[in-house]
PDB file of C-alpha atoms in Angstrom:
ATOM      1  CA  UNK N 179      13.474 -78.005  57.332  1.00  0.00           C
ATOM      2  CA  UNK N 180      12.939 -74.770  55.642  1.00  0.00           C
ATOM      3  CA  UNK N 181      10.914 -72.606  57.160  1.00  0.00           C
ATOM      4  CA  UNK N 182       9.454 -69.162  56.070  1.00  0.00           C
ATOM      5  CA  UNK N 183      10.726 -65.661  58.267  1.00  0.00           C
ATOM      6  CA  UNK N 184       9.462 -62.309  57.671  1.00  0.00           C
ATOM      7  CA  UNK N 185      12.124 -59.508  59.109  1.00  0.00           C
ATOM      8  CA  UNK N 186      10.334 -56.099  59.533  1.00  0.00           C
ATOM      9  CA  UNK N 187      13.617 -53.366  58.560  1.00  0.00           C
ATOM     10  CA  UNK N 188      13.041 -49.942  58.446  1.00  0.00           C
ATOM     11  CA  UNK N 189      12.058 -49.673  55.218  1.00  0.00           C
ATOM     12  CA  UNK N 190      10.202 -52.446  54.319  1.00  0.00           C
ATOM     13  CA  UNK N 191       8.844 -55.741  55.225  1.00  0.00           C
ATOM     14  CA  UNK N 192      11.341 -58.348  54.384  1.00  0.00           C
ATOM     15  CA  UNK N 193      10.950 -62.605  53.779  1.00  0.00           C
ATOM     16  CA  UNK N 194      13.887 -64.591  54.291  1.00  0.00           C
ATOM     17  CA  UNK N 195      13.554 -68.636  53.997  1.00  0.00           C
ATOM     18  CA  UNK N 196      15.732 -70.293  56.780  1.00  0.00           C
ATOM     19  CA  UNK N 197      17.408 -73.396  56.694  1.00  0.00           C
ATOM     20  CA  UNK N 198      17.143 -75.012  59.772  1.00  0.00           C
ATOM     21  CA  UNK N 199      19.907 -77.775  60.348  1.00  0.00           C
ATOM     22  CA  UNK N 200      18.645 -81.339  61.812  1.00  0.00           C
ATOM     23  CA  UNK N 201      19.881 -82.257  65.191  1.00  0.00           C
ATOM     24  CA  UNK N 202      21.558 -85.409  66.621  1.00  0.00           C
ATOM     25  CA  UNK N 203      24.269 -87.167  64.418  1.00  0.00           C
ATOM     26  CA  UNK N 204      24.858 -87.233  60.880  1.00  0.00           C
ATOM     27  CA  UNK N 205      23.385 -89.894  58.169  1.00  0.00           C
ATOM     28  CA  UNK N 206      25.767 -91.993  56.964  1.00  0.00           C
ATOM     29  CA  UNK N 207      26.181 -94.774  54.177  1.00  0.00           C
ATOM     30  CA  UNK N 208      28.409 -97.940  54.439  1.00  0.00           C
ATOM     31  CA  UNK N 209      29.804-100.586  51.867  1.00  0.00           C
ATOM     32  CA  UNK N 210      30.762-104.306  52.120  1.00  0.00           C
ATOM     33  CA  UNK N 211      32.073-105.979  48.962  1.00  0.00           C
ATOM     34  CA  UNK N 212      34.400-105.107  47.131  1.00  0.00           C
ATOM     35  CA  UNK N 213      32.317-104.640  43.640  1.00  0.00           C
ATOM     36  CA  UNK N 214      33.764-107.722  41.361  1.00  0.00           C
ATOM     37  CA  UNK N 215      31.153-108.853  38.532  1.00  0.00           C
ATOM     38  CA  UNK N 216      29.281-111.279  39.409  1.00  0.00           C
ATOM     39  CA  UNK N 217      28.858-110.276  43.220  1.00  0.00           C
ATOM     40  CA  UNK N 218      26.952-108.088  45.531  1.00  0.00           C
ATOM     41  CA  UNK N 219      27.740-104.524  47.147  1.00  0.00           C
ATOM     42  CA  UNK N 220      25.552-104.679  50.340  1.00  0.00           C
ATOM     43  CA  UNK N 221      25.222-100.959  51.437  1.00  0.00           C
ATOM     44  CA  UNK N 222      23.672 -99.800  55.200  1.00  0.00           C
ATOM     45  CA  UNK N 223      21.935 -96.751  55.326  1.00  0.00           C
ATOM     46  CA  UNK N 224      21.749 -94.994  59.419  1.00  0.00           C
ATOM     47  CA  UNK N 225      19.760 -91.980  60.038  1.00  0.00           C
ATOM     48  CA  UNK N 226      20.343 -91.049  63.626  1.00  0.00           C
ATOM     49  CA  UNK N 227      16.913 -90.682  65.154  1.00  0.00           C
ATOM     50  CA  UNK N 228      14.728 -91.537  62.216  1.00  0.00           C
ATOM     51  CA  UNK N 229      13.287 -95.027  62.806  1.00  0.00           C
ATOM     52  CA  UNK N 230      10.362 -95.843  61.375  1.00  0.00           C
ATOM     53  CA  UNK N 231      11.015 -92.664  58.474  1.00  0.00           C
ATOM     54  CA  UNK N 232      10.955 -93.868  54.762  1.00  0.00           C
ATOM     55  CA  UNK N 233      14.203 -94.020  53.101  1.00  0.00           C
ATOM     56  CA  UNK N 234      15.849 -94.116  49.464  1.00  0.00           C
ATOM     57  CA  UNK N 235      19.122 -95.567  48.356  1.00  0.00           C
ATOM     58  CA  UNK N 236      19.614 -92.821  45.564  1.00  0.00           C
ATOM     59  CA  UNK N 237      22.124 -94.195  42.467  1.00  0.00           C
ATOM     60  CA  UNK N 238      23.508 -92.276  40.091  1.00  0.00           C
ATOM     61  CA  UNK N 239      26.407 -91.697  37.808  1.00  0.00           C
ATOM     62  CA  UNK N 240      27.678 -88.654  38.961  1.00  0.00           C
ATOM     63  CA  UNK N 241      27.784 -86.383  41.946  1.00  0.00           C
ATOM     64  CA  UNK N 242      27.947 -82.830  40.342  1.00  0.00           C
ATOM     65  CA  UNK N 243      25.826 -80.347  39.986  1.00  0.00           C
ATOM     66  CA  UNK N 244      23.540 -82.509  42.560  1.00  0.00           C
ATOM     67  CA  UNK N 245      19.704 -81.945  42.765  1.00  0.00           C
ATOM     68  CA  UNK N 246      19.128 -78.728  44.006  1.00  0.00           C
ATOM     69  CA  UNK N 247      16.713 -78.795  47.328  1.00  0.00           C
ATOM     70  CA  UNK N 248      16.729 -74.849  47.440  1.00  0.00           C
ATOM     71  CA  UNK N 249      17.697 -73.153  50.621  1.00  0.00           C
ATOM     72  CA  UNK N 250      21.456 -74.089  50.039  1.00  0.00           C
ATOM     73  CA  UNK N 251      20.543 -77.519  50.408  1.00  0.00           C
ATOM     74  CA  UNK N 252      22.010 -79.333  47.227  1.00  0.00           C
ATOM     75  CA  UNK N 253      21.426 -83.776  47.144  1.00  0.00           C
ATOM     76  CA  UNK N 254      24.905 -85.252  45.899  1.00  0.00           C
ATOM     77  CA  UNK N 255      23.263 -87.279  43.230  1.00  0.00           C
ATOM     78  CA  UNK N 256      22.228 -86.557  39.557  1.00  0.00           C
ATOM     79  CA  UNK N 257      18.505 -86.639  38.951  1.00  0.00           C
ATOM     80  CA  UNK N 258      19.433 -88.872  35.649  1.00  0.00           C
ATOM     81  CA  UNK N 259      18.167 -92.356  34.388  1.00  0.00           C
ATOM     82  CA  UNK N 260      20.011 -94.664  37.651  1.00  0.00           C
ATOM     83  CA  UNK N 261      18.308 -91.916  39.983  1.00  0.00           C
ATOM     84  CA  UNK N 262      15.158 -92.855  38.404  1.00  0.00           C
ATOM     85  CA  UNK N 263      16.151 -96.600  38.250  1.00  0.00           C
ATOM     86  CA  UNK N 264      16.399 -96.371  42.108  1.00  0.00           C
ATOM     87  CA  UNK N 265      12.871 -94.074  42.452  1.00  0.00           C
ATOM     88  CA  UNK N 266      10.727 -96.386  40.163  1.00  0.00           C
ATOM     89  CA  UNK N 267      12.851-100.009  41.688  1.00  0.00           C
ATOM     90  CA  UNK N 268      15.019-102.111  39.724  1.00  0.00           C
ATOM     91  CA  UNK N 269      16.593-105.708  39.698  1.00  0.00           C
ATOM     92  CA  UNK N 270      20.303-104.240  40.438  1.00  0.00           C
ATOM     93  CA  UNK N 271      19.885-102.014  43.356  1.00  0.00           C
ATOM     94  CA  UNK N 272      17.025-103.600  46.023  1.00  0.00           C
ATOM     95  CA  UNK N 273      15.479-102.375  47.592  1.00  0.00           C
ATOM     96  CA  UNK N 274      15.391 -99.075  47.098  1.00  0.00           C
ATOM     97  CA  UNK N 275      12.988 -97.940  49.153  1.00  0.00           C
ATOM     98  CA  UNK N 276      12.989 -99.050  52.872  1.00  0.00           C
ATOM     99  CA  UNK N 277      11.678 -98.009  56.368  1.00  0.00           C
ATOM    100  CA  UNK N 278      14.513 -97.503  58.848  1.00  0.00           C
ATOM    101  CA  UNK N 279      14.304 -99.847  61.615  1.00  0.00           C
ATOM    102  CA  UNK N 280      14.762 -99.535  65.431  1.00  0.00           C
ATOM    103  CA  UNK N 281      18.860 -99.046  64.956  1.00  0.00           C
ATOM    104  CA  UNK N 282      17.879 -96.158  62.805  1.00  0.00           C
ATOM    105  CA  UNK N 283      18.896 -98.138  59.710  1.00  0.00           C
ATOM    106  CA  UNK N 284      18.111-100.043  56.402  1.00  0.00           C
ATOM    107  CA  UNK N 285      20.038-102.110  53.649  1.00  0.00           C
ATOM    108  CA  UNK N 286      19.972-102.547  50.103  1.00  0.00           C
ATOM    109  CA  UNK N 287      21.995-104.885  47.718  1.00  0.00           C
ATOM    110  CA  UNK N 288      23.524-103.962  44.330  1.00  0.00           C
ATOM    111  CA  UNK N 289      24.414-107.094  42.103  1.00  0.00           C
ATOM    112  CA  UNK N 290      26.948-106.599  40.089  1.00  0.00           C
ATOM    113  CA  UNK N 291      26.166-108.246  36.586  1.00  0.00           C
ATOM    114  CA  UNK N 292      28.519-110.830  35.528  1.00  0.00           C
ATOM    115  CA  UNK N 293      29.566-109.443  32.546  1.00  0.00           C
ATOM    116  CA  UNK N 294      33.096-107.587  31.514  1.00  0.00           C
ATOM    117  CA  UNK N 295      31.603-104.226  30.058  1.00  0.00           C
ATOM    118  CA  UNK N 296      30.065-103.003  33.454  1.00  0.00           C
ATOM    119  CA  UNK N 297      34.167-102.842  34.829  1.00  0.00           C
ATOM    120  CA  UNK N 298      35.176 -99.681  35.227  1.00  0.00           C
ATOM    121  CA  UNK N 299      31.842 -97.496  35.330  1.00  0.00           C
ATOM    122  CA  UNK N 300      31.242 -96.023  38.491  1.00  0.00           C
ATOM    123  CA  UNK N 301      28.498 -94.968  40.133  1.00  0.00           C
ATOM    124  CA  UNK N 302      27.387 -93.259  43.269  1.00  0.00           C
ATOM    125  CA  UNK N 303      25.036 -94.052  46.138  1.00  0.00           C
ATOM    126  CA  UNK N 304      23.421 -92.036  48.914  1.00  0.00           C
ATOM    127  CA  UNK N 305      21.104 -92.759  51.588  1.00  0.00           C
ATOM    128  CA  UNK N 306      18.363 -90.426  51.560  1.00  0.00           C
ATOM    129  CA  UNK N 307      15.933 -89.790  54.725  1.00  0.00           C
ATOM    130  CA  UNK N 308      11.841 -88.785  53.928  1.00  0.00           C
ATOM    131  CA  UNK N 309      10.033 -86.576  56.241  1.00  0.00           C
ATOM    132  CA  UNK N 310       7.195 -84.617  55.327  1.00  0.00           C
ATOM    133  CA  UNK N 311       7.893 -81.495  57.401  1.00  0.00           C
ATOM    134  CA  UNK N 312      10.765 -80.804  55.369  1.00  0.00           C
ATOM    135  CA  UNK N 313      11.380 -78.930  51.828  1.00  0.00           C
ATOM    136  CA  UNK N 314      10.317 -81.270  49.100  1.00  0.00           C
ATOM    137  CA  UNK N 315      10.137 -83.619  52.034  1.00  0.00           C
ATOM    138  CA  UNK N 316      13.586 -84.424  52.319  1.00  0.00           C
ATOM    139  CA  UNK N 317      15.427 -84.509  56.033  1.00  0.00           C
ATOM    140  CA  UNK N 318      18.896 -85.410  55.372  1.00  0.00           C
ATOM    141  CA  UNK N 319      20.843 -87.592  53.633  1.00  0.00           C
ATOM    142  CA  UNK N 320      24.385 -89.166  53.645  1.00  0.00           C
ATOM    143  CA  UNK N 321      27.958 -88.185  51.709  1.00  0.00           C
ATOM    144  CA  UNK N 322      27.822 -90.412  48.413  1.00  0.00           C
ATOM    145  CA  UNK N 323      29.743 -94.001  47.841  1.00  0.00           C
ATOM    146  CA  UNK N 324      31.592 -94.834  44.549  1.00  0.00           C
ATOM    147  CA  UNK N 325      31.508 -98.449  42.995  1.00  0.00           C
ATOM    148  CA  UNK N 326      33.476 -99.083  40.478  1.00  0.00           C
ATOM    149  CA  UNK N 327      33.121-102.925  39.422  1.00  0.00           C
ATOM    150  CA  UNK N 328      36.302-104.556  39.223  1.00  0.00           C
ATOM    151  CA  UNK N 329      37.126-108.021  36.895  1.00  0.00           C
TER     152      UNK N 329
END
């Protein structure tokens, strides 16, 4: 959460955002499957402490620059077209949206299309956690997962 400071100096009257780092244990993003056309990726998103908090599994084909938050705070995704795949919902990647349950935790299921030109393009996933006392409303999220569909 980012939260505005003023610091009186000697001179003048100075404001400072701080970033305030989230407590308890860090989100984190899992994979089962191995990513072979024609089959499913089944990812598990956990957000220590954040049941019932909306959450997106964010795709996207790269992980540089990011999407900057502000405040240092930089999401490991690319605000491109499988970002916005995974914001609007899609057939591939469902759901994208979720509310975490009791464990802290939601799923979501990539199919892999059975066809031969999808091998070898990889693409990254994140679990992202939605708060509304945060900057841009966005708590924390997890480190990124590759998929690179295999034959």
């Amino acid at each position: 959460r980012t939260v505005p400071v003023t610091v009186a100096t000697y001179d003048a009257p100075l404001s400072l955002d701080v970033v305030l780092e989230t407590s308890g244990g860090a989100a984190t993003l899992t994979k089962v499957g191995a990513g072979g056309i024609g089959t499913n990726v089944t990812f598990t998103y956990t957000s220590p402490g954040d049941a019932g908090k909306t959450a997106l599994f964010g795709w996207s084909q790269a992980t540089s620059p990011g999407i900057d938050l502000g405040g240092l705070r930089v999401l490991p995704l690319n605000g491109d077209f499988l970002f916005e795949a995974a914001w609007f919902g899609n057939p591939i990647l469902s759901p994208t949206w979720v509310t975490l349950d009791v464990a802290h935790q939601g799923q979501s299921v990539l199919a892999i299309p059975n066809a031969p030109w999808v091998v070898g393009l990889t693409s990254h996933f994140a679990g992202i956690t939605f708060d509304a006392a945060y900057h841009y409303g966005i708590k924390t999220w997890s480190l990124p997962l590759a998929v690179t569909p295999i034959p």
